[in-house]
Coordinates of C-alpha atoms in Angstrom, one line a residue:
M221 CA 0.0 0.0 0.0
K222 CA 1.4 3.4 -1.1
R223 CA 1.2 6.6 1.0
K224 CA -0.2 9.6 -0.8
R225 CA 1.9 12.7 -0.3
V226 CA -0.5 15.6 0.2
V227 CA -0.4 19.4 0.5
I228 CA -3.3 21.0 2.3
L229 CA -4.3 24.6 1.4
G230 CA -6.6 25.9 4.1
A231 CA -5.1 23.7 6.8
T232 CA -6.5 25.7 9.7
G233 CA -10.1 25.7 8.6
S234 CA -12.8 23.1 9.2
I235 CA -11.9 21.1 6.1
G236 CA -8.2 21.3 7.0
D237 CA -9.0 20.0 10.5
S238 CA -10.9 17.0 9.0
A239 CA -8.1 16.3 6.6
L240 CA -5.6 16.1 9.5
K241 CA -7.9 13.7 11.3
V242 CA -7.8 11.5 8.2
A243 CA -4.0 11.7 8.1
R244 CA -3.8 10.6 11.7
D245 CA -6.4 7.8 11.2
I246 CA -4.7 6.3 8.1
P247 CA -1.0 7.3 8.4
E248 CA 0.0 4.3 6.3
R249 CA -1.9 5.8 3.3
M250 CA -1.6 9.6 3.8
E251 CA 1.4 11.7 4.4
I252 CA 1.2 15.5 4.9
V253 CA 4.1 17.2 3.1
G254 CA 2.8 20.8 3.0
L255 CA 0.4 22.9 5.1
A256 CA -0.9 26.4 4.2
A257 CA -3.1 28.8 6.0
H258 CA -4.3 32.4 5.4
R259 CA -3.4 34.1 8.7
N260 CA -3.8 31.7 11.7
A261 CA 0.0 31.4 12.2
A262 CA -0.3 30.0 15.7
K263 CA -2.6 27.1 14.7
L264 CA -0.5 26.4 11.6
A265 CA 2.6 26.1 13.7
V266 CA 0.9 23.7 16.1
Q267 CA -0.2 21.5 13.1
A268 CA 3.2 21.7 11.5
N269 CA 5.0 20.8 14.8
E270 CA 2.9 17.7 15.1
L271 CA 3.0 16.4 11.5
R272 CA 6.4 17.8 10.4
P273 CA 5.6 18.6 6.8
E274 CA 8.6 19.6 4.7
A275 CA 7.0 23.0 3.8
V276 CA 4.5 25.5 5.3
C277 CA 2.9 28.7 3.9
I278 CA 1.2 31.7 5.6
V279 CA -0.6 33.9 3.1
A280 CA -0.7 36.9 5.4
A281 CA 3.0 37.9 5.2
A282 CA 2.6 40.0 8.3
K283 CA 2.2 36.8 10.3
L284 CA 5.5 35.3 9.0
D285 CA 7.5 36.2 12.1
E286 CA 4.8 34.7 14.4
L287 CA 4.9 31.5 12.4
R288 CA 8.7 31.3 12.5
A289 CA 8.7 32.0 16.3
N290 CA 6.3 29.1 17.0
L291 CA 7.9 26.4 14.8
H292 CA 10.0 23.8 16.6
Y293 CA 11.8 22.7 13.4
T294 CA 13.0 24.2 10.2
P295 CA 10.7 23.5 7.2
R296 CA 10.7 25.4 4.0
I297 CA 8.5 28.5 4.6
F298 CA 6.5 30.3 1.9
A299 CA 4.5 33.4 2.2
G300 CA 1.9 35.5 0.3
E301 CA -0.2 34.6 -2.7
T302 CA 2.9 33.7 -4.6
G303 CA 4.0 31.3 -1.8
L304 CA 0.6 29.6 -1.9
C305 CA 1.2 28.8 -5.6
E306 CA 4.7 27.6 -4.8
I307 CA 3.7 25.2 -2.1
A308 CA 0.9 23.9 -4.4
A309 CA 3.6 22.9 -6.8
L310 CA 5.8 21.3 -4.2
A311 CA 8.0 18.8 -6.0
N312 CA 7.5 16.0 -3.4
A313 CA 3.7 16.3 -3.4
E314 CA 1.3 14.0 -5.3
M315 CA -2.0 15.7 -4.4
V316 CA -3.1 19.1 -3.3
L317 CA -6.2 19.5 -1.2
I318 CA -7.8 22.9 -2.1
A319 CA -9.7 24.0 1.0
V320 CA -9.3 27.7 0.7
V321 CA -12.4 29.8 1.4
G322 CA -13.8 31.6 -1.6
T323 CA -12.0 32.3 -4.8
G324 CA -8.5 32.4 -3.4
G325 CA -7.9 28.8 -4.4
L326 CA -8.0 29.3 -8.1
R327 CA -4.4 30.4 -8.8
P328 CA -2.8 27.7 -6.6
A329 CA -5.1 25.1 -8.1
L330 CA -3.9 26.0 -11.6
A331 CA -0.3 26.0 -10.3
A332 CA -0.8 22.5 -8.9
I333 CA -2.3 21.3 -12.2
E334 CA 0.6 22.8 -14.2
A335 CA 3.0 20.9 -11.9
G336 CA 1.1 17.6 -12.5
K337 CA -0.4 17.3 -9.1
D338 CA -3.8 15.7 -8.6
L339 CA -6.5 17.9 -7.0
A340 CA -8.9 17.2 -4.2
V341 CA -11.3 20.1 -4.4
A342 CA -13.2 21.3 -1.4
S343 CA -13.3 25.0 -2.6
K344 CA -16.3 24.8 -4.9
E345 CA -15.9 28.4 -5.9
I346 CA -13.0 27.7 -8.2
L347 CA -15.1 25.4 -10.3
V348 CA -18.1 27.8 -10.2
M349 CA -16.1 30.8 -11.5
A350 CA -13.6 28.9 -13.7
G351 CA -14.8 25.3 -14.1
E352 CA -14.1 25.2 -17.8
I353 CA -10.6 26.5 -17.4
V354 CA -9.7 24.2 -14.5
M355 CA -11.1 21.0 -16.1
K356 CA -9.5 21.7 -19.5
A357 CA -6.2 22.4 -17.8
A358 CA -6.5 19.1 -15.8
A359 CA -7.4 17.1 -18.9
A360 CA -4.4 18.6 -20.8
R361 CA -2.1 17.5 -18.0
S362 CA -4.0 14.2 -17.3
V363 CA -4.5 15.3 -13.8
H364 CA -7.2 13.9 -11.5
V365 CA -9.8 16.3 -10.1
L366 CA -11.5 14.6 -7.3
P367 CA -14.4 16.0 -5.4
V368 CA -14.3 16.6 -1.6
D369 CA -17.7 18.1 -1.2
S370 CA -19.7 15.3 0.4
E371 CA -22.5 15.6 -2.3
H372 CA -20.2 15.5 -5.3
N373 CA -18.1 12.7 -3.7
A374 CA -21.3 10.8 -3.2
I375 CA -22.2 11.3 -6.9
F376 CA -18.7 10.2 -7.9
Q377 CA -19.1 7.0 -5.9
C378 CA -22.6 6.3 -7.4
L379 CA -21.4 6.9 -10.9
E380 CA -18.5 4.5 -10.3
S381 CA -20.8 1.9 -8.9
G382 CA -23.1 2.4 -11.9
R383 CA -20.1 2.0 -14.2
C384 CA -20.9 5.3 -15.8
L385 CA -17.4 6.8 -15.6
S386 CA -14.6 6.6 -18.1
A387 CA -11.0 7.8 -18.2
P388 CA -10.6 10.8 -20.5
T389 CA -7.8 11.4 -22.9
A390 CA -5.8 14.6 -23.5
G391 CA -4.1 14.8 -26.9
G392 CA -4.8 11.1 -27.5
T393 CA -3.1 9.9 -24.3
S394 CA -4.4 8.6 -21.0
R395 CA -3.0 7.8 -17.6
G396 CA -4.6 4.4 -17.8
A397 CA -7.4 2.7 -15.9
D398 CA -7.0 5.0 -12.9
A399 CA -7.1 8.2 -14.9
A400 CA -9.4 11.1 -14.0
P401 CA -12.9 9.9 -14.7
T402 CA -15.6 11.7 -16.7
L403 CA -19.3 10.9 -17.1
Q404 CA -20.6 8.7 -19.9
G405 CA -23.8 10.7 -20.1
A406 CA -26.3 8.5 -22.0
D407 CA -26.8 6.1 -19.0
V408 CA -27.6 8.9 -16.5
R409 CA -30.9 10.6 -16.2
R410 CA -30.3 12.9 -13.2
L411 CA -27.7 13.9 -10.6
I412 CA -29.6 14.6 -7.4
L413 CA -27.8 16.7 -4.8
T414 CA -29.2 16.5 -1.3
A415 CA -29.5 19.6 0.9
S416 CA -30.3 19.7 4.6
G417 CA -32.4 22.7 4.0
G418 CA -30.4 24.7 6.6
P419 CA -31.7 26.0 9.9
F420 CA -34.6 28.0 8.2
R421 CA -36.1 25.3 5.9
E422 CA -39.4 25.7 7.8
T423 CA -39.1 29.4 8.7
P424 CA -41.8 31.5 7.0
A425 CA -40.3 34.0 4.5
D426 CA -41.9 36.9 6.2
Q427 CA -39.6 36.2 9.2
F428 CA -36.3 36.2 7.2
D429 CA -35.6 39.9 8.0
S430 CA -35.4 39.1 11.7
I431 CA -32.9 36.3 11.4
T432 CA -29.7 37.0 13.3
V433 CA -26.1 36.1 12.4
E434 CA -26.0 33.9 15.4
Q435 CA -29.1 31.9 14.3
A436 CA -27.8 31.6 10.8
L437 CA -24.5 30.1 12.0
K438 CA -26.2 27.2 13.8
H439 CA -26.3 24.6 11.1
P440 CA -28.5 21.6 12.0
T441 CA -26.2 18.8 10.9
W442 CA -22.8 20.0 9.8
N443 CA -19.9 21.8 11.6
M444 CA -18.4 24.2 9.0
G445 CA -16.8 27.6 8.7
P446 CA -18.9 30.8 8.8
K447 CA -19.0 31.5 5.1
I448 CA -20.2 28.1 4.0
T449 CA -22.6 27.9 6.9
I450 CA -24.3 31.1 5.8
D451 CA -24.3 29.8 2.2
S452 CA -26.1 26.6 3.5
A453 CA -28.7 28.7 5.3
T454 CA -29.6 30.6 2.1
L455 CA -29.2 27.4 0.0
F456 CA -26.7 29.4 -2.1
N457 CA -24.2 26.6 -1.3
K458 CA -26.4 24.2 -3.0
G459 CA -26.7 26.5 -6.0
L460 CA -22.9 26.7 -6.2
E461 CA -22.8 22.9 -6.0
M462 CA -25.2 22.6 -9.0
I463 CA -22.7 24.5 -11.1
E464 CA -19.8 22.6 -9.6
A465 CA -21.5 19.3 -10.6
R466 CA -22.0 20.6 -14.1
W467 CA -18.2 21.0 -14.5
L468 CA -17.0 18.0 -12.5
F469 CA -19.1 15.5 -14.4
D470 CA -19.4 17.4 -17.7
V471 CA -23.2 17.3 -17.6
E472 CA -25.7 19.9 -18.7
M473 CA -27.5 21.8 -15.9
A474 CA -30.9 20.4 -16.8
R475 CA -29.8 17.0 -15.4
V476 CA -28.6 18.5 -12.1
E477 CA -31.3 18.7 -9.4
V478 CA -31.6 19.4 -5.7
I479 CA -33.8 17.6 -3.0
V480 CA -34.1 18.6 0.6
H481 CA -33.1 15.8 3.0
P482 CA -33.0 17.2 6.6
Q483 CA -31.1 14.2 8.2
S484 CA -28.0 14.6 5.9
I485 CA -27.5 10.8 5.8
V486 CA -28.1 10.4 2.0
H487 CA -25.4 12.7 0.6
S488 CA -26.5 12.5 -3.1
M489 CA -28.2 10.2 -5.6
V490 CA -27.9 9.3 -9.2
E491 CA -30.9 8.2 -11.3
F492 CA -30.0 6.1 -14.3
A493 CA -31.7 5.8 -17.7
D494 CA -33.6 2.7 -16.6
G495 CA -35.1 4.5 -13.6
S496 CA -32.8 2.8 -11.0
V497 CA -31.4 5.1 -8.3
L498 CA -28.1 4.7 -6.4
A499 CA -27.4 6.7 -3.3
Q500 CA -24.4 7.1 -1.0
L501 CA -25.1 7.1 2.8
S502 CA -22.9 7.9 5.8
Y503 CA -22.9 10.1 8.9
S504 CA -22.2 13.8 8.4
D505 CA -18.5 13.8 8.7
M506 CA -16.2 15.3 6.1
C507 CA -13.6 12.7 6.9
F508 CA -15.5 10.3 4.7
P509 CA -15.2 12.2 1.4
I510 CA -11.7 13.4 2.2
Q511 CA -10.4 9.9 2.8
Y512 CA -12.0 8.6 -0.4
A513 CA -10.5 11.4 -2.5
V514 CA -7.0 10.6 -1.0
T515 CA -7.2 6.8 -1.3
W516 CA -9.3 6.5 -4.6
P517 CA -9.6 4.1 -6.3
E518 CA -9.2 2.0 -3.2
R519 CA -11.2 1.8 0.0
V520 CA -9.3 1.7 3.3
P521 CA -10.6 0.7 6.8
N522 CA -10.7 3.6 9.3
S523 CA -12.0 4.5 12.8
L524 CA -15.1 6.4 11.5
A525 CA -18.4 5.4 12.9
P526 CA -20.5 3.1 10.6
L527 CA -24.2 3.8 10.1
D528 CA -26.4 2.2 12.7
F529 CA -29.5 1.5 10.8
G530 CA -31.4 0.6 13.9
K531 CA -31.1 4.2 15.0
L532 CA -32.2 5.7 11.7
R533 CA -35.8 6.2 12.5
Q534 CA -36.7 8.1 9.2
L535 CA -35.2 9.6 6.1
N536 CA -37.3 12.5 4.7
F537 CA -37.1 14.2 1.3
A538 CA -38.9 17.3 0.1
I539 CA -38.8 19.7 -2.9
P540 CA -37.0 23.0 -2.1
R541 CA -38.9 26.2 -1.5
Y542 CA -37.6 27.8 -4.7
D543 CA -39.5 31.1 -4.3
D544 CA -38.3 31.7 -0.7
F545 CA -34.7 30.6 -1.5
P546 CA -34.0 32.1 -4.9
A547 CA -30.3 31.1 -5.0
L548 CA -31.1 27.7 -6.6
N549 CA -32.8 29.2 -9.7
L550 CA -30.2 32.0 -9.9
A551 CA -27.5 29.4 -9.9
R552 CA -29.3 27.3 -12.6
R553 CA -29.6 30.3 -14.8
A554 CA -26.0 31.3 -14.3
G555 CA -24.8 27.7 -15.0
E556 CA -26.9 27.5 -18.2
A557 CA -25.7 30.9 -19.4
G558 CA -22.1 30.0 -18.7
G559 CA -19.3 32.5 -19.5
T560 CA -18.5 34.9 -16.7
L561 CA -22.0 34.9 -15.2
P562 CA -21.3 32.2 -12.6
A563 CA -18.2 34.2 -11.5
V564 CA -20.3 37.3 -11.1
L565 CA -22.9 35.4 -9.2
N566 CA -20.3 34.0 -6.9
A567 CA -18.7 37.4 -6.3
A568 CA -22.0 39.0 -5.5
N569 CA -22.7 36.2 -3.0
E570 CA -19.3 36.6 -1.3
I571 CA -20.0 40.4 -0.9
A572 CA -23.5 39.7 0.5
V573 CA -22.3 37.0 3.0
S574 CA -19.6 39.3 4.2
A575 CA -22.0 42.2 4.7
F576 CA -24.4 39.9 6.6
L577 CA -21.7 38.5 8.9
E578 CA -20.7 42.1 9.7
K579 CA -24.4 42.9 10.4
R580 CA -24.6 45.5 7.6
I581 CA -27.5 43.9 5.8
T582 CA -30.4 41.5 6.8
F583 CA -30.5 37.8 6.0
P584 CA -29.6 37.6 2.2

């Protein structure tokens, strides 16, 4: 069994924390060779001192002295946006986990692709605003782009099980049976993304103006960072995931749908041409999709809790409230239009979320 050498961009965030849990859980299969953070130098130093990666990066250069002062060994140290691209292209790395909040992961993702590194993508924004660019670059370099979002990882697993994935070629070449997979579309009727519905799925729309930041940050099933938690409350996250699915699996937007599933046990489903549906189930823990992205195409035992079907009293599904949560239709329109519109939509959302978190506007 071979260890995958991984660089984590966004190491001090919630996805980074989960990735480090995976590395501790399956050390024989995952080795951290690089860690990068935006500005949390103290936490980055703690992580680095434990795992001893060969390189670290702090994007906020003003935090460089703090990082150096707290390190107990002498790794290579990068800083700034340029440093983020440099660590993404680290010679000893095989995979780069992109877990940078917002659009900041695009340049390092392209740098990693250019250096021939496989990508594990948790930052959906890079595919929303530049999906065509990223996927074309990956195909040209025969680089794997593997989903870390639980929903897309679930779809990926369902498509594999349904034997609806094939290895693409770039310039007539392929990396073989384990090359980055793409969808063979004729066999698939729908990709169905599940959404918890967020904390306000049953809240009347006329009460939205009174929703506080504190209420919006209490997600019913997932423990995530503030930006993605607000996106989940508005269902904008699910809208972005629709566009992400369009590019990851090279499928038109008309075949990407959303269903509300409050328990967050079924992470997504695929309906095939014959009417059969495959689903992927697990508890709400990002360690599951992160591990599969790292160990794919193999499955590896771990310490994560298996589903206890005796305790699953019910699994509910419902159609989203499209009129009250307009993000879904806005995302569909942007995805269908293509071009720069998804990037504009994503930028507008980032501004709105920031304003809401700073209490300058009401619930978006």
